[in-house]
Amino acid sequence: MYRGRLERDLSLWVGKGLLGQETAGALLAEYDSRPASFSLGRVLMALAAVLLAAAILLVVASNWEAIPRLVRVGGILALIWLVHIASARMLARGATAAAGGLLVIGAMSFGGAISLVGQMYHLSGDEQTVMYLWFAIATISAILFRSGAVAVVAGFLSWASFAVYLGNNDTHWIGFDPWMAPLMAVIVIGLVRYTGAERARHLSYLLLIGWLAWLYTLYEEIAVALAFAIGGMAAFVLTAVPLPRIASLIRSAGAAPAFYSFLVAVIGFLLLHIEIEDGWRLVVLGVATLAASVLAIALHGRDNGAVRYLAYATFAAEMLYLASVTVGSILGTSSLFLFSGLVVALVAWMVIRLERRFSANAQGERA
C-alpha cells in the first residue's frame, strides 16, 4: 500500500520537474531493498513456536506421573537451556526468525517449569505470583536477547496477569496488585522501544484502557467519567504540543499515543452520556463532544488517519444522538444543526487561516 503511494508521488514529482527520473528510480529501489515489514515465513515460524510451546505446557499439565521428579525437572531445565543456546547461535548467524521462535518456546517453557516445580513439590503460592514471575523472566529474556518476539509474549503475559487478578478477586480492588497492570504496561512499552517490536505497543495501550474501564466499573461516578474525558483530551493535546523533547518522543512512538489518548477521551464522553440524559448539562456535554471531535481533526486529522476516522465517527454519532433527543421538536433539531454548522464553519475558517500562515512561514524559511 505504501509502496504504491510512494511510486505515485515519485511519478508526480518527476512530472513536475521536482525530481529526476534516475533519482526517483534510486529512491524506489532503496525502498524495495529494505526488509519487508510483513513476512509469511516469520508469521509461520511464530505460529509454530506457539504451537510447540502449547504442547510443552500441556505435557507439563499432564503431570508425568510415570516419570521421576528429578528427570522431569531436569528435562524442562535442559529444554530451556537448549532453546536459549540455540537461539543465541541463530542470532549470531543472522537467522532472526528462527531465533525469535526458539525464544518464544523458551519463554513459554519458563512458565511450564514454574508450574511443574510447584505442582510436584506442593510449594506455597498462587497463580498471581506465578504470573508475576513469568512476566519478569520474559522481560529479562527480551532485554538480554533484544527480542521483539519475547516482548510480544511479555505483552500477552501482562494481559493474562490482569485477567488472573480479576478472576481471583471477583473484580474488586484489593491491595497493591491492581497497580501491577499499568506497571506492566509501562514495562512493555519500554521493551517495545528497546526491541523495536512496534506492533506490540498496542497490547500495552489496550491494557491501560482496559484497566481504566475496570476502574469505572468499581465506582461508576460522573467524576470518574469526567476525569477520563478531561485527562484523555489533555494527553491528546499534549501529543500535538511542539515542545522539542515531547514532540521527538511522540514521533518515535508513531500514531498510537494520539489515537489512544483521544480514545480514552471518547470513552469518557460516552460514559458521561450514560450518566447525563437530559437538561442543560446534556447540551453542554453535546457541545463539548462536538468541539473535542473538531479539535482532534484540527490537531491530528491530516497526518493521523486513526484519529481522523475516530473523530468523524464521534462527531456523527453525537449529532445523531442529539437529533434523536430533540426529535420531538423539528425547530429544536433545526436549531441544533444550524448552531453546530456555524460553529464547525468558524473552526474550519480558523484552521484554514492557520494552515495558510504555517505554509507561508515554511516557504519563507526555505527561501
Short mmCIF file of C-alpha atoms in Angstrom, two decimals:
data_model
loop_
_atom_site.label_atom_id
_atom_site.label_comp_id
_atom_site.label_asym_id
_atom_site.label_seq_id
_atom_site.Cartn_x
_atom_site.Cartn_y
_atom_site.Cartn_z
CA MET A 1 0.00 0.00 0.00
CA TYR A 2 2.71 2.48 1.00
CA ARG A 3 4.87 1.46 -1.96
CA GLY A 4 2.02 2.26 -4.35
CA ARG A 5 1.59 5.74 -2.84
CA LEU A 6 5.35 6.29 -2.92
CA GLU A 7 5.54 5.29 -6.57
CA ARG A 8 2.67 7.63 -7.47
CA ASP A 9 4.24 10.51 -5.56
CA LEU A 10 7.62 9.96 -7.22
CA SER A 11 5.99 9.90 -10.66
CA LEU A 12 4.15 13.14 -9.83
CA TRP A 13 7.33 14.85 -8.68
CA VAL A 14 9.20 13.67 -11.77
CA GLY A 15 6.39 15.01 -13.97
CA LYS A 16 6.59 18.42 -12.26
CA GLY A 17 10.35 18.53 -12.68
CA LEU A 18 10.98 18.47 -8.93
CA LEU A 19 12.89 15.19 -9.11
CA GLY A 20 14.99 13.44 -11.72
CA GLN A 21 13.95 10.10 -13.17
CA GLU A 22 17.19 8.44 -12.05
CA THR A 23 16.82 9.77 -8.51
CA ALA A 24 13.21 8.57 -8.35
CA GLY A 25 14.26 5.13 -9.54
CA ALA A 26 17.06 5.03 -6.96
CA LEU A 27 14.68 6.01 -4.15
CA LEU A 28 12.19 3.31 -5.15
CA ALA A 29 14.97 0.72 -5.42
CA GLU A 30 16.24 1.67 -1.96
CA TYR A 31 12.76 1.16 -0.52
CA ASP A 32 12.43 -2.22 -2.24
CA SER A 33 15.77 -3.30 -0.76
CA ARG A 34 14.51 -2.87 2.81
CA PRO A 35 13.33 -5.97 4.67
CA ALA A 36 9.57 -6.34 4.40
CA SER A 37 7.55 -5.41 7.47
CA PHE A 38 5.38 -8.50 6.82
CA SER A 39 6.95 -11.87 6.19
CA LEU A 40 4.89 -15.04 5.83
CA GLY A 41 7.88 -17.07 6.93
CA ARG A 42 8.21 -15.09 10.16
CA VAL A 43 4.50 -15.42 10.86
CA LEU A 44 4.56 -19.19 10.29
CA MET A 45 7.67 -19.50 12.47
CA ALA A 46 5.94 -17.62 15.29
CA LEU A 47 2.82 -19.81 14.95
CA ALA A 48 4.98 -22.95 15.04
CA ALA A 49 6.72 -21.69 18.18
CA VAL A 50 3.36 -21.00 19.86
CA LEU A 51 2.06 -24.49 18.98
CA LEU A 52 5.23 -26.18 20.25
CA ALA A 53 5.12 -24.13 23.45
CA ALA A 54 1.47 -25.06 23.94
CA ALA A 55 2.41 -28.72 23.51
CA ILE A 56 5.09 -28.34 26.21
CA LEU A 57 2.66 -26.70 28.62
CA LEU A 58 0.08 -29.45 28.04
CA VAL A 59 2.67 -32.14 28.68
CA VAL A 60 3.61 -30.36 31.91
CA ALA A 61 -0.06 -30.16 32.89
CA SER A 62 -0.40 -33.92 32.42
CA ASN A 63 1.87 -34.29 35.47
CA TRP A 64 4.04 -37.07 34.00
CA GLU A 65 3.26 -39.41 36.86
CA ALA A 66 5.28 -42.25 35.36
CA ILE A 67 8.48 -40.17 35.13
CA PRO A 68 10.64 -39.49 38.22
CA ARG A 69 10.60 -35.95 39.59
CA LEU A 70 14.28 -35.24 39.00
CA VAL A 71 14.00 -36.41 35.41
CA ARG A 72 11.01 -34.13 34.85
CA VAL A 73 12.74 -31.09 36.34
CA GLY A 74 15.98 -31.86 34.54
CA GLY A 75 14.16 -32.27 31.25
CA ILE A 76 12.34 -28.94 31.40
CA LEU A 77 15.51 -27.12 32.53
CA ALA A 78 17.52 -28.76 29.76
CA LEU A 79 14.90 -27.66 27.24
CA ILE A 80 15.10 -24.07 28.48
CA TRP A 81 18.89 -24.04 28.19
CA LEU A 82 18.89 -25.73 24.79
CA VAL A 83 16.44 -23.33 23.17
CA HIS A 84 18.26 -20.27 24.50
CA ILE A 85 21.68 -21.53 23.42
CA ALA A 86 20.26 -22.44 20.01
CA SER A 87 18.61 -19.02 19.69
CA ALA A 88 21.92 -17.32 20.51
CA ARG A 89 23.62 -19.32 17.75
CA MET A 90 20.81 -18.45 15.34
CA LEU A 91 21.16 -14.76 16.14
CA ALA A 92 24.90 -14.96 15.52
CA ARG A 93 24.15 -16.40 12.07
CA GLY A 94 21.53 -13.74 11.35
CA ALA A 95 18.57 -16.13 11.42
CA THR A 96 16.38 -13.80 13.45
CA ALA A 97 13.08 -15.52 12.63
CA ALA A 98 14.24 -18.92 13.89
CA ALA A 99 15.88 -17.32 16.91
CA GLY A 100 12.67 -15.48 17.77
CA GLY A 101 10.67 -18.70 17.54
CA LEU A 102 13.09 -20.51 19.86
CA LEU A 103 12.98 -17.65 22.34
CA VAL A 104 9.18 -17.83 22.39
CA ILE A 105 9.43 -21.54 23.21
CA GLY A 106 11.96 -20.72 25.94
CA ALA A 107 9.76 -18.01 27.46
CA MET A 108 6.73 -20.30 27.49
CA SER A 109 8.82 -23.15 28.91
CA PHE A 110 9.72 -20.96 31.88
CA GLY A 111 6.05 -20.80 32.79
CA GLY A 112 5.80 -24.57 32.41
CA ALA A 113 8.85 -25.05 34.64
CA ILE A 114 7.41 -22.84 37.37
CA SER A 115 4.10 -24.70 37.29
CA LEU A 116 5.83 -28.08 37.21
CA VAL A 117 8.00 -27.40 40.27
CA GLY A 118 5.05 -26.02 42.25
CA GLN A 119 2.90 -28.95 41.15
CA MET A 120 5.39 -31.63 42.14
CA TYR A 121 6.61 -30.22 45.43
CA HIS A 122 3.35 -28.57 46.53
CA LEU A 123 5.06 -25.21 47.04
CA SER A 124 3.04 -22.42 48.60
CA GLY A 125 1.99 -19.61 46.32
CA ASP A 126 -0.80 -18.62 43.99
CA GLU A 127 -1.46 -18.06 40.32
CA GLN A 128 -0.83 -14.35 40.64
CA THR A 129 2.72 -14.85 41.92
CA VAL A 130 3.39 -17.30 39.09
CA MET A 131 2.22 -14.75 36.53
CA TYR A 132 4.44 -12.03 38.02
CA LEU A 133 7.48 -14.32 37.96
CA TRP A 134 6.70 -15.50 34.43
CA PHE A 135 6.35 -11.92 33.21
CA ALA A 136 9.62 -10.93 34.90
CA ILE A 137 11.51 -13.82 33.28
CA ALA A 138 10.07 -12.99 29.85
CA THR A 139 11.09 -9.35 30.34
CA ILE A 140 14.66 -10.32 31.23
CA SER A 141 14.82 -12.64 28.21
CA ALA A 142 13.56 -9.89 25.89
CA ILE A 143 16.21 -7.49 27.22
CA LEU A 144 19.11 -9.96 27.07
CA PHE A 145 18.34 -11.10 23.50
CA ARG A 146 16.71 -7.83 22.37
CA SER A 147 13.88 -9.96 21.07
CA GLY A 148 10.70 -8.38 19.76
CA ALA A 149 9.01 -11.79 19.76
CA VAL A 150 9.55 -12.21 23.51
CA ALA A 151 8.39 -8.60 24.03
CA VAL A 152 5.10 -9.67 22.43
CA VAL A 153 4.97 -12.67 24.78
CA ALA A 154 5.51 -10.30 27.72
CA GLY A 155 2.64 -8.16 26.43
CA PHE A 156 0.27 -11.11 26.40
CA LEU A 157 1.51 -12.20 29.84
CA SER A 158 0.64 -8.75 31.20
CA TRP A 159 -2.93 -9.25 29.96
CA ALA A 160 -3.01 -12.77 31.41
CA SER A 161 -1.77 -11.50 34.77
CA PHE A 162 -4.51 -8.85 34.89
CA ALA A 163 -7.12 -11.46 33.93
CA VAL A 164 -5.90 -13.78 36.70
CA TYR A 165 -6.20 -10.95 39.21
CA LEU A 166 -9.75 -10.11 38.15
CA GLY A 167 -10.75 -13.76 38.26
CA ASN A 168 -9.25 -14.43 41.68
CA ASN A 169 -10.60 -11.27 43.32
CA ASP A 170 -14.05 -11.06 41.75
CA THR A 171 -13.04 -7.77 40.01
CA HIS A 172 -12.59 -5.98 43.37
CA TRP A 173 -9.71 -3.68 44.25
CA ILE A 174 -7.57 -5.49 46.82
CA GLY A 175 -4.12 -4.43 47.98
CA PHE A 176 -1.33 -3.30 45.67
CA ASP A 177 -1.91 -5.89 42.93
CA PRO A 178 -4.23 -3.68 40.81
CA TRP A 179 -1.32 -1.28 40.21
CA MET A 180 0.67 -4.07 38.56
CA ALA A 181 -1.37 -3.87 35.34
CA PRO A 182 -0.36 -0.28 34.45
CA LEU A 183 3.18 -1.00 35.69
CA MET A 184 3.42 -3.99 33.35
CA ALA A 185 2.03 -1.88 30.51
CA VAL A 186 4.79 0.69 31.04
CA ILE A 187 7.41 -2.08 31.10
CA VAL A 188 6.07 -3.50 27.83
CA ILE A 189 6.25 -0.03 26.24
CA GLY A 190 9.89 0.13 27.34
CA LEU A 191 10.52 -3.30 25.80
CA VAL A 192 8.88 -2.17 22.58
CA ARG A 193 11.17 0.84 22.32
CA TYR A 194 14.22 -1.27 23.16
CA THR A 195 13.50 -4.24 20.87
CA GLY A 196 11.75 -2.41 18.03
CA ALA A 197 8.58 -4.54 18.21
CA GLU A 198 6.38 -1.64 17.13
CA ARG A 199 3.08 -3.51 16.93
CA ALA A 200 3.42 -4.87 20.45
CA ARG A 201 2.84 -1.39 21.88
CA HIS A 202 -0.88 -1.79 21.16
CA LEU A 203 -1.03 -4.55 23.79
CA SER A 204 0.17 -2.13 26.46
CA TYR A 205 -2.09 0.74 25.37
CA LEU A 206 -5.13 -1.53 25.26
CA LEU A 207 -4.22 -2.92 28.69
CA LEU A 208 -4.17 0.62 30.09
CA ILE A 209 -7.55 1.38 28.54
CA GLY A 210 -8.97 -1.88 29.88
CA TRP A 211 -7.63 -1.04 33.32
CA LEU A 212 -9.26 2.40 33.18
CA ALA A 213 -12.57 0.86 32.09
CA TRP A 214 -12.33 -1.53 35.05
CA LEU A 215 -11.83 1.46 37.37
CA TYR A 216 -15.10 2.93 36.14
CA THR A 217 -16.93 -0.32 36.91
CA LEU A 218 -15.69 -0.03 40.50
CA TYR A 219 -17.11 3.45 41.09
CA GLU A 220 -19.50 4.36 38.21
CA GLU A 221 -19.50 8.03 39.09
CA ILE A 222 -19.68 11.13 36.92
CA ALA A 223 -16.38 12.32 38.39
CA VAL A 224 -14.57 9.26 37.04
CA ALA A 225 -16.09 9.64 33.57
CA LEU A 226 -15.25 13.36 33.61
CA ALA A 227 -11.68 12.53 34.58
CA PHE A 228 -11.44 10.19 31.57
CA ALA A 229 -12.73 12.87 29.19
CA ILE A 230 -10.59 15.71 30.55
CA GLY A 231 -7.48 13.58 31.11
CA GLY A 232 -7.75 11.98 27.69
CA MET A 233 -8.13 15.33 25.91
CA ALA A 234 -5.27 16.82 27.92
CA ALA A 235 -2.99 13.94 26.91
CA PHE A 236 -4.22 14.23 23.32
CA VAL A 237 -3.47 17.95 23.14
CA LEU A 238 -0.07 17.26 24.68
CA THR A 239 0.77 14.99 21.74
CA ALA A 240 0.35 18.00 19.44
CA VAL A 241 2.37 20.46 21.53
CA PRO A 242 5.53 21.42 19.59
CA LEU A 243 7.87 21.06 22.57
CA PRO A 244 11.17 19.55 21.35
CA ARG A 245 11.51 16.74 23.90
CA ILE A 246 7.84 15.76 23.90
CA ALA A 247 7.48 16.04 20.13
CA SER A 248 10.51 13.83 19.41
CA LEU A 249 9.35 11.22 21.92
CA ILE A 250 5.83 11.15 20.45
CA ARG A 251 7.09 10.99 16.86
CA SER A 252 9.21 7.97 17.73
CA ALA A 253 6.09 6.25 19.11
CA GLY A 254 4.13 6.77 15.88
CA ALA A 255 0.40 7.49 15.73
CA ALA A 256 -0.54 5.39 18.77
CA PRO A 257 -0.24 7.98 21.61
CA ALA A 258 -2.56 10.47 19.91
CA PHE A 259 -5.11 7.83 18.94
CA TYR A 260 -5.30 6.06 22.30
CA SER A 261 -5.39 9.27 24.33
CA PHE A 262 -8.27 10.50 22.17
CA LEU A 263 -9.92 7.09 22.53
CA VAL A 264 -9.80 7.47 26.33
CA ALA A 265 -11.46 10.88 25.97
CA VAL A 266 -14.16 9.43 23.69
CA ILE A 267 -14.82 6.68 26.25
CA GLY A 268 -15.11 9.38 28.90
CA PHE A 269 -17.67 11.29 26.80
CA LEU A 270 -19.60 8.05 26.22
CA LEU A 271 -19.71 7.34 29.96
CA LEU A 272 -20.86 10.90 30.61
CA HIS A 273 -23.70 10.41 28.16
CA ILE A 274 -24.74 7.34 30.14
CA GLU A 275 -24.77 9.38 33.34
CA ILE A 276 -26.38 12.54 31.88
CA GLU A 277 -29.61 12.05 29.98
CA ASP A 278 -31.32 15.45 29.83
CA GLY A 279 -31.24 19.09 30.85
CA TRP A 280 -28.74 21.84 30.24
CA ARG A 281 -25.88 19.52 31.20
CA LEU A 282 -26.68 17.34 28.20
CA VAL A 283 -26.48 20.40 25.93
CA VAL A 284 -23.07 21.35 27.38
CA LEU A 285 -21.88 17.76 27.03
CA GLY A 286 -23.03 17.59 23.43
CA VAL A 287 -21.26 20.82 22.50
CA ALA A 288 -18.11 19.65 24.32
CA THR A 289 -18.14 16.32 22.47
CA LEU A 290 -18.54 18.02 19.11
CA ALA A 291 -15.81 20.53 19.96
CA ALA A 292 -13.47 17.70 21.01
CA SER A 293 -14.07 15.92 17.69
CA VAL A 294 -13.35 19.06 15.69
CA LEU A 295 -10.26 19.78 17.79
CA ALA A 296 -9.00 16.24 17.16
CA ILE A 297 -9.39 16.69 13.41
CA ALA A 298 -7.69 20.08 13.56
CA LEU A 299 -4.69 18.82 15.52
CA HIS A 300 -4.07 15.36 14.05
CA GLY A 301 -6.62 14.90 11.28
CA ARG A 302 -4.20 15.44 8.43
CA ASP A 303 -1.43 13.05 9.49
CA ASN A 304 -3.21 10.52 11.70
CA GLY A 305 -5.88 8.54 9.90
CA ALA A 306 -6.94 6.60 13.01
CA VAL A 307 -7.64 9.82 14.92
CA ARG A 308 -9.41 11.32 11.92
CA TYR A 309 -11.85 8.45 11.49
CA LEU A 310 -12.49 8.14 15.21
CA ALA A 311 -13.26 11.88 15.31
CA TYR A 312 -15.57 11.55 12.31
CA ALA A 313 -17.42 8.66 13.96
CA THR A 314 -17.68 10.51 17.27
CA PHE A 315 -18.99 13.67 15.61
CA ALA A 316 -21.55 11.77 13.54
CA ALA A 317 -22.71 9.67 16.49
CA GLU A 318 -23.09 12.75 18.69
CA MET A 319 -25.11 14.59 16.05
CA LEU A 320 -27.42 11.59 15.57
CA TYR A 321 -27.83 11.22 19.33
CA LEU A 322 -28.66 14.88 19.85
CA ALA A 323 -31.06 14.73 16.91
CA SER A 324 -32.83 11.75 18.47
CA VAL A 325 -33.11 13.57 21.79
CA THR A 326 -34.61 16.68 20.19
CA VAL A 327 -36.62 14.83 17.55
CA GLY A 328 -39.85 15.86 19.27
CA SER A 329 -39.25 19.39 18.10
CA ILE A 330 -38.34 19.92 14.46
CA LEU A 331 -37.47 23.53 15.23
CA GLY A 332 -35.20 22.41 18.06
CA THR A 333 -33.40 19.91 15.80
CA SER A 334 -33.05 22.52 13.07
CA SER A 335 -31.61 25.00 15.56
CA LEU A 336 -29.16 22.39 16.76
CA PHE A 337 -27.92 21.63 13.25
CA LEU A 338 -27.74 25.36 12.44
CA PHE A 339 -25.72 26.16 15.55
CA SER A 340 -23.41 23.17 15.04
CA GLY A 341 -22.89 24.06 11.39
CA LEU A 342 -21.96 27.64 12.24
CA VAL A 343 -19.53 26.50 14.94
CA VAL A 344 -17.84 23.97 12.63
CA ALA A 345 -17.67 26.55 9.82
CA LEU A 346 -16.00 29.03 12.18
CA VAL A 347 -13.48 26.43 13.33
CA ALA A 348 -12.82 25.41 9.70
CA TRP A 349 -12.15 29.04 8.76
CA MET A 350 -9.71 29.42 11.65
CA VAL A 351 -7.91 26.18 10.77
CA ILE A 352 -7.61 27.17 7.10
CA ARG A 353 -6.14 30.55 8.11
CA LEU A 354 -3.64 28.86 10.40
CA GLU A 355 -2.65 26.31 7.74
CA ARG A 356 -2.06 29.08 5.21
CA ARG A 357 0.04 31.03 7.70
CA PHE A 358 2.12 27.96 8.57
CA SER A 359 2.60 27.18 4.89
CA ALA A 360 3.70 30.75 4.16
CA ASN A 361 6.16 30.70 7.07
CA ALA A 362 7.60 27.38 5.90
CA GLN A 363 8.08 28.70 2.36
CA GLY A 364 9.73 31.84 3.75
CA GLU A 365 12.17 29.77 5.80
CA ARG A 366 13.11 27.67 2.77
CA ALA A 367 13.66 30.82 0.71
#
